[in-house]
PDB file of C-alpha atoms in Angstrom:
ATOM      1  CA  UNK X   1       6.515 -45.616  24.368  1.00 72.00           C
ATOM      2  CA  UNK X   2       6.595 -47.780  21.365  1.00 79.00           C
ATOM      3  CA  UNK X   3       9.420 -46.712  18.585  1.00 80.00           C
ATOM      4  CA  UNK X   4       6.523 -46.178  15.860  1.00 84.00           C
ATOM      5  CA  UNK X   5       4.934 -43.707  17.604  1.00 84.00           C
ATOM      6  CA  UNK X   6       8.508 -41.870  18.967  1.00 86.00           C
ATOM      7  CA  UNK X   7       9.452 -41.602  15.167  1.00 87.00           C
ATOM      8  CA  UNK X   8       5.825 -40.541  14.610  1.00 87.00           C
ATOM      9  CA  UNK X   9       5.896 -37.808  16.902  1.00 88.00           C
ATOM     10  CA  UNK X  10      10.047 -36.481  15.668  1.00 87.00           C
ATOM     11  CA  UNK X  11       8.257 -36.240  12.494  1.00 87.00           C
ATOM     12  CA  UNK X  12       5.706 -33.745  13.847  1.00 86.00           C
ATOM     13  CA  UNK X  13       8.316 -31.812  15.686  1.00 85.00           C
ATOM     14  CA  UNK X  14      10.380 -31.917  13.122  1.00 83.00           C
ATOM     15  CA  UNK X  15       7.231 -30.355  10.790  1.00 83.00           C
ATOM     16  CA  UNK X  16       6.133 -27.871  13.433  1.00 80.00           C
ATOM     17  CA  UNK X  17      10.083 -26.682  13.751  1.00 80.00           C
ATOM     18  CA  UNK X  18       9.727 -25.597   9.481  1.00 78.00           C
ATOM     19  CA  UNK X  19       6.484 -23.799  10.593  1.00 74.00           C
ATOM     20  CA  UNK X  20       7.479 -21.774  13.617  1.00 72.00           C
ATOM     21  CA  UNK X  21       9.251 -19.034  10.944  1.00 68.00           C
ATOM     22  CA  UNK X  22       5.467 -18.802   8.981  1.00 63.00           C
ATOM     23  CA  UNK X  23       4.028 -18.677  12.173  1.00 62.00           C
ATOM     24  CA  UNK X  24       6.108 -15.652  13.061  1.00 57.00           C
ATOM     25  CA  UNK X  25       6.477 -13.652  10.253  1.00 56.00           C
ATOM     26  CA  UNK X  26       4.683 -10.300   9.217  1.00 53.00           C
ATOM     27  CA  UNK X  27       3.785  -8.703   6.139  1.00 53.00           C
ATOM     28  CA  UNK X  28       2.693  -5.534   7.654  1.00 54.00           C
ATOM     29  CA  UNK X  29      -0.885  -4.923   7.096  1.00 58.00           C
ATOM     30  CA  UNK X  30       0.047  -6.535   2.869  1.00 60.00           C
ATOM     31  CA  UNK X  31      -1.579  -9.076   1.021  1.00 60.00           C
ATOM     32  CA  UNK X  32       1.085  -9.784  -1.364  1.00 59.00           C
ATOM     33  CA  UNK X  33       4.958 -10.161  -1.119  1.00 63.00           C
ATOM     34  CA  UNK X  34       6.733  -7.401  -2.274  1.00 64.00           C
ATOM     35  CA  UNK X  35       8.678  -7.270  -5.407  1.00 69.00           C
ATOM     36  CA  UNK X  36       8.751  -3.488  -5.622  1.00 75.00           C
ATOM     37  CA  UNK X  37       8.370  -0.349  -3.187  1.00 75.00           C
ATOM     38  CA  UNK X  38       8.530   3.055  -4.630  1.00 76.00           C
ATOM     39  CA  UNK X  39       7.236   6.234  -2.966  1.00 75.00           C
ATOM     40  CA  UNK X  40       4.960   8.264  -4.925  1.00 73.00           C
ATOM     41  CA  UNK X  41       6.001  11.999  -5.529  1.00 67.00           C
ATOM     42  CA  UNK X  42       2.921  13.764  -4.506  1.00 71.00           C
ATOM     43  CA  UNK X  43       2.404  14.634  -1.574  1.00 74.00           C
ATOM     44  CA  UNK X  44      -0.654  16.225  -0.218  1.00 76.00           C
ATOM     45  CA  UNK X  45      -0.835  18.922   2.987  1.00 80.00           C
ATOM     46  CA  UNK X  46      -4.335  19.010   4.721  1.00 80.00           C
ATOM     47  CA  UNK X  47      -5.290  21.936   6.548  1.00 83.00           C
ATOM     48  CA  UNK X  48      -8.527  21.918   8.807  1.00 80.00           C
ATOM     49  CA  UNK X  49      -9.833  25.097  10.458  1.00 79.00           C
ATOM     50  CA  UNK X  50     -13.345  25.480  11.849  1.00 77.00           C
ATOM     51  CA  UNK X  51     -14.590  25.141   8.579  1.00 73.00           C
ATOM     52  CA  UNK X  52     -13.711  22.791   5.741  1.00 76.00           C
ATOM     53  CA  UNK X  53     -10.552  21.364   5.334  1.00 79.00           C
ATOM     54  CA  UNK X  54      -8.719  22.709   2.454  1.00 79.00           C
ATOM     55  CA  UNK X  55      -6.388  20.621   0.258  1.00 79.00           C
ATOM     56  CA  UNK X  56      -3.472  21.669  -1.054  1.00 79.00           C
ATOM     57  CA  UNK X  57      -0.569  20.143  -3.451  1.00 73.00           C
ATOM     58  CA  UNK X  58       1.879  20.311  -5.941  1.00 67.00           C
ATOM     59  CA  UNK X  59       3.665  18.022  -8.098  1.00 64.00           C
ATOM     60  CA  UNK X  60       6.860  18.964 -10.103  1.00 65.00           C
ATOM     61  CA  UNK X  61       7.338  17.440 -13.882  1.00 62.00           C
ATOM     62  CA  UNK X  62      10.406  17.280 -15.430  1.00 65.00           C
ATOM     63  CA  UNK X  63      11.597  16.589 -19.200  1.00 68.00           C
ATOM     64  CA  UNK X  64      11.173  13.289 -20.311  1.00 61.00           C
ATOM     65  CA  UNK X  65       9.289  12.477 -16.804  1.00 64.00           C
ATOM     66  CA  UNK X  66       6.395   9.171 -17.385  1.00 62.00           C
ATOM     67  CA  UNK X  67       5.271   9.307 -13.911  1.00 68.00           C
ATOM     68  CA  UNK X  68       6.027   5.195 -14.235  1.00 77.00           C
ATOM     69  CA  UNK X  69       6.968   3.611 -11.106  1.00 76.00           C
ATOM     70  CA  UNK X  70       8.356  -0.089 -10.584  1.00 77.00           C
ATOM     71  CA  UNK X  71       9.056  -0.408 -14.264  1.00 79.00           C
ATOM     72  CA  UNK X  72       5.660   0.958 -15.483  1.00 79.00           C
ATOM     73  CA  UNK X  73       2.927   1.392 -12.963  1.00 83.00           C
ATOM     74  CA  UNK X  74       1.593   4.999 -12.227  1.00 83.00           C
ATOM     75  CA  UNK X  75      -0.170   5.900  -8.735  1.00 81.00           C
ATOM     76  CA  UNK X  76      -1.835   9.078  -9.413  1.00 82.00           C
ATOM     77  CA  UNK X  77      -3.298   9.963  -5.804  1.00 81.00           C
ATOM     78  CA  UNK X  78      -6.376  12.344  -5.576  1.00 82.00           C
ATOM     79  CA  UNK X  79      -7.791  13.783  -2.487  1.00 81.00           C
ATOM     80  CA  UNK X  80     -10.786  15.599  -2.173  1.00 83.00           C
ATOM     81  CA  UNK X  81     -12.146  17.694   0.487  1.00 79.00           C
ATOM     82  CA  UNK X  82     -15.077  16.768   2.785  1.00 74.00           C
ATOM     83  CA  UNK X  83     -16.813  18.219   5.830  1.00 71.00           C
ATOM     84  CA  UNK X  84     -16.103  18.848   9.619  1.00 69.00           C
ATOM     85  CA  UNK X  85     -12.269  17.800   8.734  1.00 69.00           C
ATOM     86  CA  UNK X  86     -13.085  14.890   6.817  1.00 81.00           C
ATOM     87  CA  UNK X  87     -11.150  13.946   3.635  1.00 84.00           C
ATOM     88  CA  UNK X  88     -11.078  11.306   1.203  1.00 86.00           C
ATOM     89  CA  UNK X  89      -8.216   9.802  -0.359  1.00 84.00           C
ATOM     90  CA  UNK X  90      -8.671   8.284  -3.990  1.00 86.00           C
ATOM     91  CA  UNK X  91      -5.623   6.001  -5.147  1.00 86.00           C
ATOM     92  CA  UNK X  92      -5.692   4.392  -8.674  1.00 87.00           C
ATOM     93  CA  UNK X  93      -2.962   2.242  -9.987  1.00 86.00           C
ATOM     94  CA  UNK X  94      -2.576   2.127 -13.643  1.00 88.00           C
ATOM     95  CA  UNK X  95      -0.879  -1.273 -15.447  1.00 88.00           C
ATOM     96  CA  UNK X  96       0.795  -0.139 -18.280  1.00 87.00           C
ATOM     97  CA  UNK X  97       2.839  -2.821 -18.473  1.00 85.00           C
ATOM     98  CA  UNK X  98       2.143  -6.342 -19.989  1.00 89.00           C
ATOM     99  CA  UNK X  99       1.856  -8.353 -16.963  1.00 85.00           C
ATOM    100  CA  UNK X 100      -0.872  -8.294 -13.935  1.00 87.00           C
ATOM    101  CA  UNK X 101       0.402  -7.106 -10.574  1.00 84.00           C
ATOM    102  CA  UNK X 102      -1.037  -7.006  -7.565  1.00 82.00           C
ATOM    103  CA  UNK X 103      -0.573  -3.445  -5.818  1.00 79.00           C
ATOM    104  CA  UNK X 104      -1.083  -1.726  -2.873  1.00 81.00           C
ATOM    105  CA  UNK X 105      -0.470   1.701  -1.763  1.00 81.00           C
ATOM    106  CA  UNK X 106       0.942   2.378   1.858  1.00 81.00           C
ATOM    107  CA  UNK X 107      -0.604   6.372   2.920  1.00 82.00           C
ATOM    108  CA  UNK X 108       1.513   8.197   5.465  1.00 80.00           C
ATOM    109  CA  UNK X 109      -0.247  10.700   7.387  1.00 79.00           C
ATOM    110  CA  UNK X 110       1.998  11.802   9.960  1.00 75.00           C
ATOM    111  CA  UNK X 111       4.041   9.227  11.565  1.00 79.00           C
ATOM    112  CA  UNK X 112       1.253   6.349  10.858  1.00 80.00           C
ATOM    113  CA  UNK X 113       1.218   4.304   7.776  1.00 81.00           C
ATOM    114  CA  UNK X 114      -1.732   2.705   6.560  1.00 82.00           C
ATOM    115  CA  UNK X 115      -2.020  -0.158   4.169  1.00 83.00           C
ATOM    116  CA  UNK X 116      -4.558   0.344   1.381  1.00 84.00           C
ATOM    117  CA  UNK X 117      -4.975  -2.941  -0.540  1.00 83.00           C
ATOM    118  CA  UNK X 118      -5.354  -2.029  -4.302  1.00 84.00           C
ATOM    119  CA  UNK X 119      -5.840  -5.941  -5.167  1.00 84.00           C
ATOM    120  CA  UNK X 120      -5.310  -7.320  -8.573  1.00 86.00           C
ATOM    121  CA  UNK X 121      -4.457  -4.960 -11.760  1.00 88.00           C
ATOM    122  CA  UNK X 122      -4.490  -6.559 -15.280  1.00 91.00           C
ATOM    123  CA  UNK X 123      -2.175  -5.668 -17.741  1.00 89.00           C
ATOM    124  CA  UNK X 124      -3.489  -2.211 -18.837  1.00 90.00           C
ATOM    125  CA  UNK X 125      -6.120  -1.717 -16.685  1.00 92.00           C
ATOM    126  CA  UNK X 126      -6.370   0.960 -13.891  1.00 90.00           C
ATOM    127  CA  UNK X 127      -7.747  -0.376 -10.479  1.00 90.00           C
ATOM    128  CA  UNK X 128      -8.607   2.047  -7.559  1.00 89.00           C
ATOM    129  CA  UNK X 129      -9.429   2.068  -4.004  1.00 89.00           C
ATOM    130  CA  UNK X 130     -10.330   5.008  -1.442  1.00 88.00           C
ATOM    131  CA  UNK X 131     -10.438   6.053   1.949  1.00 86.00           C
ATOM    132  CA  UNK X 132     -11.791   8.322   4.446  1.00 88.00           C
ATOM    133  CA  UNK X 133      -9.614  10.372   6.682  1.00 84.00           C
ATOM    134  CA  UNK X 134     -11.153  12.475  10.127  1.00 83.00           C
ATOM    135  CA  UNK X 135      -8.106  14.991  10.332  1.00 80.00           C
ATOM    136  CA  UNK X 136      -7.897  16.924  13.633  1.00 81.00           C
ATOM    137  CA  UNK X 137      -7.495  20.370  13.452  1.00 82.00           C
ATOM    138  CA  UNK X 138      -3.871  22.094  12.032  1.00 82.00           C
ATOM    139  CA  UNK X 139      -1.837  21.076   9.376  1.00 82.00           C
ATOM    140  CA  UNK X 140      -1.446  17.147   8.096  1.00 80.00           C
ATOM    141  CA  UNK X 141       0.890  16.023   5.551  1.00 79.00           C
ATOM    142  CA  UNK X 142      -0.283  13.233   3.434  1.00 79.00           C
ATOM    143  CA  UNK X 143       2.184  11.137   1.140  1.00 75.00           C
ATOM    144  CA  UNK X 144       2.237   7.646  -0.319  1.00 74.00           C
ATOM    145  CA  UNK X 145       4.045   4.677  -1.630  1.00 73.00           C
ATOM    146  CA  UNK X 146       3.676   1.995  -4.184  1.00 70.00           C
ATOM    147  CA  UNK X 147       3.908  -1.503  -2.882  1.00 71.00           C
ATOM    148  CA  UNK X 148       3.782  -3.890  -5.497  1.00 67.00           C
ATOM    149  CA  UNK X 149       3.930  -7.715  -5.943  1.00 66.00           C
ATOM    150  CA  UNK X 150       3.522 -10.713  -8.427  1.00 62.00           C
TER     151      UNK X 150
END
């Protein structure tokens, strides 16, 4: 083998050794590295019977309480009631800071998290996402967390 071509193909190795640790990493179901993770204090407990599910939750306020997570973001989850055990999840994120940040907020129902990608929220903006939850029968507690990035 000529030398050009063994020093050619150390380089390569030698590239492909830096890339193995890309190659192998995970973000989890994210879009964005994190720079912030923050669980959300309000939690939601689904109960479905034969007929519709009914949706129940409570938040506690304190004095001097914003609501602001990772230095001024607020994740105000909704959920609303559907048919035949159905339920939809609405999460907004609200910027109230002075830089854009790119959110996403990770639902746990049960013992399964799921990744809802927010995207992109300008400085004072609110940006909001959704999803659709088929809840068997019995009692389901939802809760959340804010996963945010630059």
């Amino acid at each position: 083998m000529p030398p050009i071509l063994r020093s050619r193909l150390a380089l390569l190795a030698l590239l492909g050794a830096f890339l193995i640790p890309i190659g192998m990493s995970s973000l989890r179901g994210l879009t964005h590295v994190l720079t912030c993770k923050e669980e959300a204090e309000q939690p939601f407990t689904v109960v479905v019977t034969d007929g519709d599910p009914e949706v129940l939750s409570s938040m506690r306020i304190g004095r001097g309480d914003t609501g602001q997570l990772c230095g001024g973001l607020t994740l105000e989850t909704k959920a609303r009631a559907g048919t035949g055990g159905n339920i939809t999840l609405i999460l907004p994120i609200t910027n109230l800071t002075e830089h854009p940040w790119r959110g996403t907020v990770s639902v746990l129902i049960g013992k399964t998290t799921i990744p809802v990608d927010i995207g992109a929220v300008p400085a004072g903006e609110t940006r909001q996402d959704s999803i659709d939850l088929e809840l068997k029968k019995g009692t389901t507690e939802l809760n959340g967390s804010l996963l945010i990035g630059p």
